[in-house]
Short mmCIF file of C-alpha atoms and ligand atoms in Angstrom, two decimals:
data_model
loop_
_atom_site.label_atom_id
_atom_site.label_comp_id
_atom_site.label_asym_id
_atom_site.label_seq_id
_atom_site.Cartn_x
_atom_site.Cartn_y
_atom_site.Cartn_z
CA MET L 1 -0.08 0.11 -0.07
CA LYS L 2 1.34 3.52 -0.80
CA ASN L 3 1.14 6.32 1.70
CA ALA L 4 0.31 9.96 1.19
CA LYS L 5 -0.30 13.00 3.26
CA VAL L 6 -2.72 15.94 2.84
CA THR L 7 -2.36 18.96 4.71
CA VAL L 8 -4.51 22.20 5.03
CA ASN L 9 -4.27 25.27 7.00
CA ARG L 10 -7.12 27.40 8.14
CA LEU L 11 -5.14 30.57 6.73
CA PHE L 12 -4.75 29.08 3.32
CA GLU L 13 -8.07 29.46 1.60
CA ILE L 14 -8.67 29.17 -2.25
CA GLY L 15 -12.10 30.66 -1.69
CA GLU L 16 -15.91 30.37 -1.02
CA VAL L 17 -17.51 27.72 -3.13
CA LYS L 18 -20.47 29.79 -4.89
CA ASP L 19 -23.79 28.05 -4.77
CA THR L 20 -23.96 28.16 -8.39
CA MET L 21 -20.83 25.84 -8.71
CA PHE L 22 -22.80 22.53 -9.26
CA SER L 23 -25.37 23.75 -11.94
CA SER L 24 -26.42 22.06 -14.93
CA PHE L 25 -27.54 22.55 -18.61
CA THR L 26 -30.35 21.01 -20.70
CA GLU L 27 -30.76 21.66 -24.53
CA HIS L 28 -33.27 20.92 -27.20
CA LEU L 29 -31.22 17.90 -28.17
CA GLY L 30 -32.41 14.28 -28.48
CA ARG L 31 -34.38 13.40 -25.58
CA SER L 32 -33.22 15.79 -23.20
CA ILE L 33 -36.50 17.93 -23.18
CA TYR L 34 -38.87 15.59 -24.88
CA SER L 35 -39.56 12.53 -22.85
CA GLY L 36 -36.82 13.96 -20.28
CA ILE L 37 -38.08 16.91 -18.74
CA TYR L 38 -41.53 16.85 -20.62
CA GLU L 39 -43.80 13.96 -21.28
CA PRO L 40 -47.52 14.75 -21.26
CA GLY L 41 -49.38 11.55 -20.72
CA HIS L 42 -46.57 9.75 -18.93
CA PRO L 43 -48.04 8.17 -15.84
CA ASP L 44 -45.82 10.43 -13.53
CA ALA L 45 -46.27 13.70 -15.44
CA ASP L 46 -48.03 16.61 -13.72
CA GLU L 47 -50.65 18.93 -15.14
CA GLY L 48 -47.97 20.81 -17.15
CA GLY L 49 -46.69 17.61 -18.63
CA PHE L 50 -43.52 17.60 -16.62
CA ARG L 51 -42.17 14.38 -15.24
CA LYS L 52 -42.21 14.22 -11.57
CA ASP L 53 -39.92 11.42 -11.28
CA VAL L 54 -37.28 13.46 -13.15
CA MET L 55 -38.16 16.59 -11.01
CA ASP L 56 -37.38 14.46 -7.96
CA LEU L 57 -33.89 13.58 -9.04
CA VAL L 58 -33.04 16.98 -10.15
CA LYS L 59 -34.08 18.18 -6.55
CA GLU L 60 -32.03 15.38 -5.00
CA LEU L 61 -29.09 16.78 -7.06
CA LYS L 62 -29.57 20.12 -5.61
CA VAL L 63 -28.92 21.90 -8.99
CA PRO L 64 -28.97 25.56 -8.46
CA VAL L 65 -28.91 26.91 -11.98
CA ILE L 66 -30.06 25.34 -15.40
CA ARG L 67 -28.80 26.58 -18.53
CA TYR L 68 -31.36 26.36 -21.57
CA PRO L 69 -32.28 26.03 -24.56
CA GLY L 70 -28.94 25.43 -25.98
CA GLY L 71 -25.91 24.68 -26.69
CA ASN L 72 -25.57 24.62 -30.53
CA PHE L 73 -29.50 24.51 -30.77
CA VAL L 74 -29.81 28.05 -29.60
CA SER L 75 -28.04 29.35 -32.70
CA CYS L 76 -30.82 28.50 -34.84
CA TYR L 77 -33.59 29.02 -32.43
CA ASP L 78 -36.35 31.55 -32.60
CA TRP L 79 -37.75 31.97 -29.11
CA HIS L 80 -41.22 33.19 -30.40
CA ASP L 81 -41.74 29.71 -32.01
CA GLY L 82 -42.00 28.18 -28.50
CA ILE L 83 -44.66 30.53 -26.82
CA GLY L 84 -48.45 30.62 -27.00
CA PRO L 85 -50.95 27.82 -27.77
CA LYS L 86 -49.22 24.65 -28.25
CA ASP L 87 -51.15 23.57 -31.13
CA GLN L 88 -50.30 26.62 -33.14
CA ARG L 89 -46.53 26.27 -32.64
CA PRO L 90 -44.54 25.78 -35.85
CA ARG L 91 -42.53 22.81 -36.49
CA ARG L 92 -38.84 23.67 -37.67
CA LEU L 93 -35.90 22.08 -38.88
CA ASP L 94 -33.11 22.20 -36.30
CA TYR L 95 -29.87 22.47 -38.20
CA ALA L 96 -27.66 22.03 -35.17
CA TRP L 97 -28.81 18.41 -34.39
CA SER L 98 -30.57 17.60 -37.89
CA THR L 99 -33.95 17.07 -36.02
CA ILE L 100 -37.42 18.35 -36.14
CA GLU L 101 -38.28 20.69 -33.42
CA THR L 102 -42.04 20.63 -32.48
CA ASN L 103 -41.79 23.60 -30.12
CA GLU L 104 -44.20 21.99 -27.75
CA PHE L 105 -41.94 23.22 -25.05
CA GLY L 106 -40.57 26.62 -24.99
CA ILE L 107 -39.36 29.45 -22.65
CA ASP L 108 -42.54 29.72 -20.49
CA ASP L 109 -42.44 25.79 -19.98
CA PHE L 110 -38.66 25.77 -19.06
CA CYS L 111 -39.33 28.70 -16.61
CA GLN L 112 -42.37 27.28 -15.06
CA TRP L 113 -40.63 23.73 -14.78
CA ALA L 114 -37.44 25.62 -13.16
CA GLU L 115 -39.82 27.37 -10.86
CA LYS L 116 -41.60 24.32 -9.61
CA ILE L 117 -38.28 22.70 -8.65
CA GLY L 118 -36.67 25.71 -7.35
CA VAL L 119 -34.02 26.12 -9.93
CA GLU L 120 -32.79 29.40 -11.21
CA PRO L 121 -32.87 29.50 -15.23
CA MET L 122 -29.95 30.51 -17.12
CA ILE L 123 -31.15 31.60 -20.63
CA ALA L 124 -28.83 31.63 -23.71
CA VAL L 125 -30.00 34.07 -26.47
CA ASN L 126 -29.41 33.39 -30.08
CA LEU L 127 -26.41 35.41 -31.47
CA GLY L 128 -25.88 33.15 -34.43
CA THR L 129 -28.82 33.49 -36.75
CA GLY L 130 -30.64 35.67 -34.25
CA ASN L 131 -30.66 39.38 -33.95
CA ILE L 132 -30.03 41.71 -31.18
CA LYS L 133 -33.59 43.32 -30.92
CA ASP L 134 -34.85 39.57 -30.32
CA ALA L 135 -32.59 39.25 -27.50
CA GLY L 136 -33.85 42.37 -25.89
CA ASP L 137 -37.35 41.33 -26.68
CA LEU L 138 -36.81 37.99 -24.84
CA VAL L 139 -35.69 39.82 -21.78
CA GLU L 140 -38.77 41.97 -21.94
CA TYR L 141 -40.99 38.97 -22.23
CA CYS L 142 -39.25 37.30 -19.27
CA ASN L 143 -38.51 40.05 -16.92
CA PHE L 144 -40.58 43.19 -17.65
CA PRO L 145 -43.52 43.42 -15.14
CA GLY L 146 -46.28 44.29 -17.63
CA GLY L 147 -47.89 46.97 -19.68
CA THR L 148 -45.71 46.43 -22.84
CA TYR L 149 -46.20 44.38 -25.74
CA TRP L 150 -43.93 41.39 -24.84
CA SER L 151 -44.64 41.46 -21.12
CA ASP L 152 -48.30 41.55 -21.64
CA LEU L 153 -48.02 38.57 -24.00
CA ARG L 154 -46.30 36.79 -21.26
CA ILE L 155 -49.21 37.53 -19.02
CA LYS L 156 -51.84 36.34 -21.64
CA ASN L 157 -49.80 33.18 -21.95
CA GLY L 158 -50.39 32.45 -18.31
CA HIS L 159 -47.64 34.07 -16.18
CA LYS L 160 -48.51 37.17 -14.56
CA GLU L 161 -45.31 37.50 -12.59
CA PRO L 162 -42.14 38.18 -14.34
CA TYR L 163 -39.74 35.24 -14.39
CA ASN L 164 -36.79 37.62 -13.24
CA VAL L 165 -34.31 35.27 -15.16
CA LYS L 166 -30.85 36.58 -13.73
CA TYR L 167 -28.37 34.94 -15.87
CA TRP L 168 -28.17 35.30 -19.51
CA CYS L 169 -25.77 33.72 -22.25
CA LEU L 170 -24.59 35.74 -25.13
CA GLY L 171 -24.74 33.02 -27.66
CA ASN L 172 -23.11 29.73 -27.50
CA GLU L 173 -19.65 28.66 -28.71
CA MET L 174 -19.53 31.56 -31.47
CA GLU L 175 -15.82 30.81 -32.03
CA GLY L 176 -16.55 27.59 -33.94
CA SER L 177 -17.53 27.12 -37.60
CA TRP L 178 -19.97 24.34 -36.41
CA GLN L 179 -22.11 27.06 -34.99
CA ALA L 180 -24.99 28.28 -37.11
CA GLY L 181 -24.02 32.01 -37.73
CA HIS L 182 -20.50 31.45 -36.45
CA LEU L 183 -18.66 34.96 -36.35
CA SER L 184 -15.02 35.98 -36.08
CA ALA L 185 -13.99 37.52 -32.66
CA GLU L 186 -14.41 40.98 -33.96
CA ASP L 187 -17.81 40.44 -35.36
CA TYR L 188 -18.98 38.62 -32.28
CA THR L 189 -17.85 41.46 -30.06
CA LYS L 190 -19.71 43.96 -31.82
CA LYS L 191 -22.76 41.86 -31.78
CA ALA L 192 -22.52 40.77 -28.25
CA LEU L 193 -21.72 44.36 -27.15
CA GLU L 194 -24.94 45.76 -28.95
CA ALA L 195 -27.00 42.68 -27.53
CA ALA L 196 -25.78 43.35 -23.89
CA LYS L 197 -26.55 47.01 -24.17
CA ILE L 198 -30.08 46.41 -25.14
CA MET L 199 -30.62 43.67 -22.68
CA ARG L 200 -29.42 45.68 -19.77
CA TRP L 201 -31.59 48.64 -20.89
CA VAL L 202 -34.49 46.28 -20.50
CA ASP L 203 -33.31 44.96 -17.11
CA PRO L 204 -30.09 46.38 -15.48
CA SER L 205 -29.98 43.86 -12.79
CA ILE L 206 -29.20 40.75 -15.15
CA LYS L 207 -25.87 39.09 -15.18
CA LEU L 208 -24.38 38.50 -18.68
CA VAL L 209 -22.19 35.58 -19.80
CA ALA L 210 -19.87 36.06 -22.83
CA CYS L 211 -18.59 33.42 -25.05
CA GLY L 212 -14.94 32.76 -24.47
CA SER L 213 -12.80 30.16 -26.26
CA SER L 214 -13.44 26.49 -25.47
CA TYR L 215 -11.53 24.77 -28.09
CA GLU L 216 -7.74 24.62 -27.68
CA MET L 217 -7.29 23.15 -31.30
CA LEU L 218 -8.73 26.56 -32.78
CA PRO L 219 -6.30 29.02 -34.01
CA THR L 220 -8.34 31.79 -32.21
CA TYR L 221 -8.10 30.05 -28.79
CA MET L 222 -7.44 32.74 -26.14
CA GLU L 223 -7.00 35.36 -28.70
CA TRP L 224 -10.67 35.61 -29.24
CA ASP L 225 -11.16 36.03 -25.28
CA ARG L 226 -8.42 38.85 -25.36
CA LYS L 227 -10.08 40.77 -28.18
CA MET L 228 -13.68 40.22 -27.03
CA LEU L 229 -13.07 40.85 -23.32
CA THR L 230 -11.02 44.12 -23.97
CA GLU L 231 -14.41 45.50 -25.63
CA LEU L 232 -17.05 43.86 -23.44
CA TRP L 233 -15.46 44.25 -19.96
CA ASP L 234 -17.75 46.63 -18.58
CA GLN L 235 -20.85 44.98 -20.06
CA VAL L 236 -20.35 41.38 -18.87
CA ASP L 237 -20.00 39.56 -15.51
CA TYR L 238 -18.75 36.15 -16.73
CA LEU L 239 -16.53 34.42 -19.41
CA SER L 240 -18.04 31.40 -20.71
CA THR L 241 -15.83 28.35 -21.63
CA HIS L 242 -16.60 24.63 -22.28
CA ASN L 243 -14.51 21.51 -21.58
CA TYR L 244 -15.51 17.97 -22.33
CA THR L 245 -13.23 15.01 -21.33
CA MET L 246 -12.98 11.93 -23.61
CA ASN L 247 -11.69 8.45 -23.26
CA ALA L 248 -10.06 8.38 -26.59
CA GLY L 249 -7.34 5.64 -26.47
CA GLN L 250 -5.03 7.70 -24.27
CA GLY L 251 -4.85 4.93 -21.83
CA THR L 252 -6.29 4.63 -18.34
CA THR L 253 -3.55 6.52 -16.40
CA ASN L 254 -4.02 9.69 -18.73
CA TYR L 255 -7.87 9.35 -18.65
CA LEU L 256 -7.70 9.41 -14.84
CA ALA L 257 -5.54 12.42 -15.03
CA ALA L 258 -8.02 14.35 -16.99
CA TYR L 259 -8.74 16.64 -14.04
CA LYS L 260 -5.35 18.32 -14.80
CA GLN L 261 -6.42 19.06 -18.35
CA LEU L 262 -9.51 20.58 -17.12
CA ASP L 263 -7.19 22.63 -14.62
CA ASP L 264 -5.16 23.77 -17.33
CA HIS L 265 -8.18 24.77 -19.20
CA ILE L 266 -9.64 26.88 -16.46
CA LYS L 267 -6.38 28.55 -15.67
CA ASN L 268 -5.90 29.54 -19.23
CA SER L 269 -9.23 31.34 -19.09
CA ALA L 270 -8.34 32.84 -15.86
CA ARG L 271 -5.02 34.06 -17.16
CA VAL L 272 -6.49 35.86 -20.19
CA ILE L 273 -8.95 37.23 -17.76
CA GLU L 274 -6.06 38.64 -15.60
CA TYR L 275 -4.20 39.88 -18.79
CA VAL L 276 -6.97 41.95 -20.16
CA LYS L 277 -7.56 43.59 -16.69
CA ALA L 278 -4.00 44.39 -16.12
CA LYS L 279 -3.45 45.82 -19.56
CA ASN L 280 -6.32 48.04 -19.56
CA HIS L 281 -6.35 49.00 -15.92
CA PHE L 282 -9.92 47.53 -15.36
CA LYS L 283 -11.23 47.44 -11.85
CA LYS L 284 -14.20 44.85 -11.53
CA ASP L 285 -13.54 41.28 -11.65
CA ILE L 286 -14.86 38.93 -14.31
CA LYS L 287 -15.41 35.24 -13.23
CA ILE L 288 -15.64 31.98 -15.23
CA CYS L 289 -18.76 30.54 -16.10
CA LEU L 290 -17.76 26.90 -17.32
CA ASP L 291 -21.24 26.32 -18.66
CA GLU L 292 -20.56 22.89 -20.18
CA TRP L 293 -18.31 20.31 -18.61
CA ASN L 294 -18.42 16.61 -18.34
CA VAL L 295 -16.93 13.23 -19.62
CA TRP L 296 -18.34 12.75 -23.22
CA ASN L 297 -17.02 9.61 -24.87
CA PHE L 298 -18.69 10.50 -28.24
CA GLN L 299 -20.29 6.79 -28.16
CA ASP L 300 -22.78 8.07 -30.79
CA ILE L 301 -20.89 10.29 -32.93
CA LYS L 302 -19.33 9.25 -36.31
CA LEU L 303 -15.87 10.68 -36.04
CA ASP L 304 -13.05 9.40 -38.28
CA SER L 305 -10.38 11.15 -36.28
CA LEU L 306 -10.26 13.95 -33.61
CA ASP L 307 -9.10 16.27 -36.38
CA ASP L 308 -12.76 15.93 -37.85
CA LEU L 309 -13.92 18.08 -34.85
CA ALA L 310 -11.84 21.21 -35.99
CA GLY L 311 -13.80 21.68 -39.29
CA LEU L 312 -17.09 19.68 -38.43
CA THR L 313 -20.22 21.57 -39.44
CA THR L 314 -22.73 18.96 -38.36
CA PHE L 315 -22.22 16.04 -36.03
CA GLU L 316 -23.27 12.76 -37.50
CA MET L 317 -25.17 10.55 -35.18
CA THR L 318 -24.95 6.69 -35.40
CA SER L 319 -28.21 6.13 -33.77
CA ALA L 320 -30.73 8.24 -35.82
CA GLU L 321 -31.72 9.28 -39.24
CA LYS L 322 -31.85 13.03 -40.20
CA TRP L 323 -34.94 14.96 -39.24
CA GLU L 324 -36.43 12.67 -36.60
CA ILE L 325 -38.35 14.26 -33.65
CA ALA L 326 -36.64 13.87 -30.36
CA PRO L 327 -34.47 10.83 -31.21
CA SER L 328 -32.59 8.80 -28.83
CA ILE L 329 -29.20 10.51 -29.52
CA LEU L 330 -25.95 11.32 -27.67
CA GLN L 331 -27.32 8.99 -24.85
CA GLU L 332 -24.02 8.22 -23.39
CA LYS L 333 -23.70 5.13 -21.06
CA TYR L 334 -21.31 5.94 -18.18
CA SER L 335 -19.24 3.41 -16.44
CA LEU L 336 -17.66 3.32 -12.97
CA LEU L 337 -14.33 4.48 -14.57
CA ASP L 338 -16.30 7.36 -16.24
CA ALA L 339 -17.86 8.46 -12.87
CA THR L 340 -14.31 8.31 -11.34
CA VAL L 341 -12.93 10.64 -13.89
CA CYS L 342 -16.01 12.78 -13.58
CA GLY L 343 -15.56 13.14 -9.90
CA GLY L 344 -11.86 14.07 -10.63
CA LEU L 345 -13.25 16.80 -12.64
CA GLY L 346 -15.59 18.08 -9.85
CA ILE L 347 -12.41 18.09 -7.48
CA THR L 348 -10.81 20.51 -9.96
CA LEU L 349 -13.79 22.79 -9.96
CA LEU L 350 -13.52 23.02 -6.08
CA ASN L 351 -9.96 23.82 -6.29
CA ASN L 352 -10.77 26.57 -8.61
CA ALA L 353 -13.20 28.19 -6.65
CA ASP L 354 -11.44 31.41 -6.70
CA VAL L 355 -11.93 31.82 -10.49
CA VAL L 356 -15.01 29.74 -11.27
CA ASP L 357 -18.37 30.97 -10.04
CA ILE L 358 -20.63 28.88 -12.22
CA ALA L 359 -20.10 25.46 -13.60
CA CYS L 360 -22.94 23.40 -15.62
CA LEU L 361 -22.73 19.71 -15.82
CA ALA L 362 -23.51 18.93 -19.53
CA GLN L 363 -26.03 17.83 -19.64
CA LEU L 364 -28.72 16.87 -17.24
CA ILE L 365 -31.23 14.42 -18.68
CA ASN L 366 -30.70 11.79 -21.33
CA VAL L 367 -27.95 13.49 -23.52
CA ILE L 368 -24.60 12.91 -22.03
CA ALA L 369 -26.31 12.97 -18.59
CA PRO L 370 -26.47 11.79 -15.17
CA ILE L 371 -30.37 11.02 -15.42
CA THR L 372 -31.68 8.68 -18.27
CA THR L 373 -35.32 8.16 -18.72
CA LYS L 374 -37.50 5.52 -20.71
CA ARG L 375 -40.30 7.08 -22.72
CA GLY L 376 -43.29 6.02 -20.67
CA GLY L 377 -41.05 4.26 -18.29
CA GLY L 378 -38.74 4.78 -15.32
CA VAL L 379 -35.46 6.85 -14.68
CA LEU L 380 -32.17 5.47 -14.20
CA LYS L 381 -29.25 7.02 -12.24
CA GLN L 382 -25.94 6.79 -14.42
CA ALA L 383 -22.83 6.11 -12.76
CA ILE L 384 -22.02 9.96 -12.91
CA TYR L 385 -25.06 10.66 -11.06
CA TYR L 386 -23.06 9.66 -7.78
CA PRO L 387 -20.10 11.87 -7.70
CA PHE L 388 -22.18 14.81 -8.96
CA TYR L 389 -24.74 14.17 -6.14
CA LEU L 390 -21.90 14.20 -3.44
CA LEU L 391 -20.23 17.21 -4.96
CA SER L 392 -23.32 19.13 -5.08
CA ASN L 393 -24.79 18.19 -1.72
CA TYR L 394 -21.36 18.34 0.20
CA GLY L 395 -19.03 20.45 -1.92
CA ARG L 396 -20.29 23.72 -0.49
CA GLY L 397 -18.36 26.05 1.96
CA THR L 398 -14.71 27.17 1.96
CA ALA L 399 -12.27 25.46 -0.50
CA LEU L 400 -8.94 25.19 1.37
CA LYS L 401 -5.59 24.91 -0.30
CA PRO L 402 -4.31 21.32 -0.05
CA VAL L 403 -0.70 20.34 -0.02
CA VAL L 404 -0.05 17.01 -1.15
CA ASP L 405 2.92 14.87 -0.20
CA ALA L 406 2.48 11.65 -2.27
CA PRO L 407 4.21 9.33 -4.80
CA LYS L 408 4.01 10.51 -8.27
CA VAL L 409 2.43 9.03 -11.30
CA ALA L 410 3.79 9.75 -14.92
CA THR L 411 1.02 11.02 -17.24
CA GLU L 412 0.77 12.87 -20.41
CA PHE L 413 0.20 16.03 -18.18
CA GLY L 414 3.61 15.59 -16.48
CA ASP L 415 4.30 13.75 -13.13
CA LEU L 416 1.22 14.12 -10.89
CA ASN L 417 0.44 13.11 -7.21
CA VAL L 418 -1.27 9.77 -7.17
CA VAL L 419 -4.09 11.25 -5.12
CA GLU L 420 -5.77 14.38 -5.98
CA PRO L 421 -8.06 15.97 -3.07
CA ALA L 422 -10.40 18.89 -2.60
CA VAL L 423 -10.89 19.98 0.96
CA ILE L 424 -14.14 21.92 1.98
CA TYR L 425 -14.71 23.43 5.27
CA ASP L 426 -18.38 23.51 6.18
CA LYS L 427 -18.60 26.31 8.66
CA ASP L 428 -22.17 25.65 9.75
CA LYS L 429 -21.59 22.11 10.42
CA ASP L 430 -18.03 22.85 11.63
CA GLU L 431 -16.78 19.73 9.57
CA PHE L 432 -14.63 19.01 6.48
CA HIS L 433 -15.67 17.39 3.39
CA VAL L 434 -12.90 15.93 1.57
CA PHE L 435 -13.23 14.65 -2.05
CA ILE L 436 -10.25 12.52 -3.22
CA LEU L 437 -9.26 10.56 -6.20
CA ASN L 438 -6.91 7.88 -6.04
CA THR L 439 -5.39 7.40 -9.50
CA ASP L 440 -3.29 4.22 -8.67
CA GLN L 441 -4.84 1.38 -10.71
CA GLU L 442 -3.18 -1.47 -8.67
CA GLU L 443 -2.73 -0.30 -5.06
CA ALA L 444 -4.56 1.44 -2.39
CA VAL L 445 -3.23 4.40 -0.64
CA LYS L 446 -3.42 5.36 2.84
CA VAL L 447 -3.88 9.14 3.27
CA ASP L 448 -3.25 10.90 6.50
CA PHE L 449 -5.15 14.42 6.81
CA GLU L 450 -3.51 17.24 8.88
CA LEU L 451 -5.90 19.96 9.17
CA GLN L 452 -3.79 22.82 10.77
CA GLY L 453 -5.60 25.34 12.94
CA TYR L 454 -8.74 23.25 13.37
CA GLY L 455 -8.03 21.35 16.54
CA ASP L 456 -8.58 17.61 16.85
CA ARG L 457 -10.51 15.98 13.94
CA LYS L 458 -11.21 12.48 12.85
CA VAL L 459 -12.49 10.77 9.80
CA VAL L 460 -16.21 9.90 10.70
CA SER L 461 -17.52 8.95 7.36
CA HIS L 462 -15.99 7.32 4.08
CA CYS L 463 -17.95 6.86 1.02
CA VAL L 464 -16.56 5.41 -2.11
CA LEU L 465 -17.88 5.08 -5.90
CA ALA L 466 -18.11 1.35 -6.09
CA GLY L 467 -19.34 -1.32 -8.66
CA PRO L 468 -18.21 -4.71 -9.79
CA SER L 469 -15.49 -3.47 -12.38
CA ALA L 470 -14.44 -0.28 -13.86
CA GLU L 471 -16.46 -1.05 -17.07
CA THR L 472 -19.54 -1.65 -15.24
CA ILE L 473 -22.70 0.59 -16.20
CA ASN L 474 -26.08 1.03 -14.63
CA THR L 475 -28.95 -0.36 -16.94
CA PHE L 476 -32.72 -0.34 -16.33
CA GLU L 477 -32.45 -3.92 -15.73
CA LYS L 478 -29.62 -3.68 -13.30
CA PRO L 479 -29.96 -0.14 -12.06
CA ASP L 480 -27.70 -0.35 -8.86
CA GLU L 481 -24.51 -1.70 -10.08
CA VAL L 482 -22.46 1.38 -9.55
CA GLY L 483 -23.18 3.45 -6.71
CA MET L 484 -21.92 4.81 -3.36
CA LYS L 485 -20.53 2.48 -0.71
CA GLU L 486 -19.74 3.27 2.81
CA LEU L 487 -16.42 2.15 3.98
CA PRO L 488 -15.29 1.46 7.71
CA VAL L 489 -13.51 4.52 9.18
CA SER L 490 -10.48 4.33 11.22
CA GLY L 491 -11.35 6.65 14.08
CA SER L 492 -8.15 8.60 13.44
CA THR L 493 -7.01 11.10 10.62
CA GLU L 494 -6.21 8.33 8.31
CA ALA L 495 -8.39 6.66 5.43
CA GLU L 496 -7.34 4.00 3.04
CA LEU L 497 -8.50 4.85 -0.52
CA PRO L 498 -9.09 1.64 -2.54
CA ALA L 499 -7.11 1.35 -5.93
CA MET L 500 -8.70 3.60 -8.70
CA SER L 501 -11.27 5.08 -6.52
CA TRP L 502 -13.16 8.41 -6.17
CA ASN L 503 -13.86 8.90 -2.29
CA MET L 504 -15.80 11.38 -0.02
CA LEU L 505 -14.69 11.69 3.52
CA ILE L 506 -16.11 13.77 6.42
CA LEU L 507 -13.73 14.68 9.09
CA LYS L 508 -15.24 16.08 12.40
O1 AHR O 1 -23.72 19.64 -25.07
C1 AHR O 1 -23.45 19.25 -26.40
C2 AHR O 1 -22.91 20.24 -27.35
O2 AHR O 1 -21.68 20.52 -27.11
C3 AHR O 1 -23.61 21.72 -27.23
O3 AHR O 1 -24.69 21.86 -27.92
C4 AHR O 1 -22.46 22.52 -27.68
O4 AHR O 1 -22.62 23.80 -26.95
C5 AHR O 1 -21.20 21.69 -27.15
O5 AHR O 1 -20.31 21.74 -28.38
#
């Protein structure tokens, strides 16, 4: 067995974890909305057609903010199509995912669903094929109390009170040629600036998220952010970036070390923010909104090589024909190994709590998601449900800076400690929540925790992600193969982390 030591000191804080850290995302894509959130006629649907079994799980996950309606979808979306009597809503081709959008579910439905489960909506406006006036009108529709055309239309459509949507995204991944209406950095900057002005004129209290760089292979990576932030600094509150981790033949050691890749990615965004701030003597801060992150193994996408991604204009799905309605696409099946890696990414979010304010697990239901539903049937917790559940429920408080003394493992990201921890101090409960990954595939690691300045503490609970093998997935037939398992505790400051495991410990 290997040995490691993790030390924290009460004077060395990373920062407070914002309540918005474990947010999520749901897009008009595949069965995320239709037969995910919304399935009228389902035995468990309420009067609005919302599935109560799904709402219960979203509540259990304590998701604070949910981003909607896309993703790539938003760049072809006209929000007017999704309001008013359902039988009069138009059917449209959605170019992003080559499906037919029925528009049975729209902005009112989403905001009302969010209201029911106590979630704050984050709405993305279309800055691809859409225009800036429509963005302002949407803010008016959602947030203006009444007495104007759009606010009165919302009232007529059944919602007297404004939704008061706080978070708004100025488009989605506008840097990429796969985006409908893709723009250069200069053109995006002009359009986003004008949209932001109008949106804020309608409601000055809103928070705006600007599209930053997400794809390191693009020649505009970071240069886009520099140009855009220089002009938009005063108008926006957050810089968006996306990051997906893929098990693409790099070997298990490197896959397990993916948290480091996410860490580098976040730090790049933080660096460009700092650079623009310093260069222009700006005073206020801009924080990162990592509004898409997850493990995504492209199980359902036809890809000849990773280079295809750079010039891809439409994703080709292997499980659906073109122009189906809500097909079962991108329904990733997550293994225990994927969940372990996903948990590692969550650790990195906590360790970047000083720069990341919002992070959205992409996505929430059916599409690259922790929750899978059956049309007309039940719900399933995918393996990644469990680390997300623990992070969201216990990853709130003060993130402390962990100093690790441990054997190293050689990875494509350099030599890394065999264990990767995040340590959260929960002041209200006066206890520590430690999330810790053991990347050693063969050996357990015994870790000793030294919590300097907090008196005498002991491990009182040890929970590990567990299942019969690293490849095991949960299925409707066998839903509980991968889950959380309690391990015995030592009654000391030590804990034994099983080989290749993701753990959550409570020290009191
Ligand atoms: O989450 C799936 C897709 O991934 C989103 O639509 C897009 O923003 C990203 O490329």
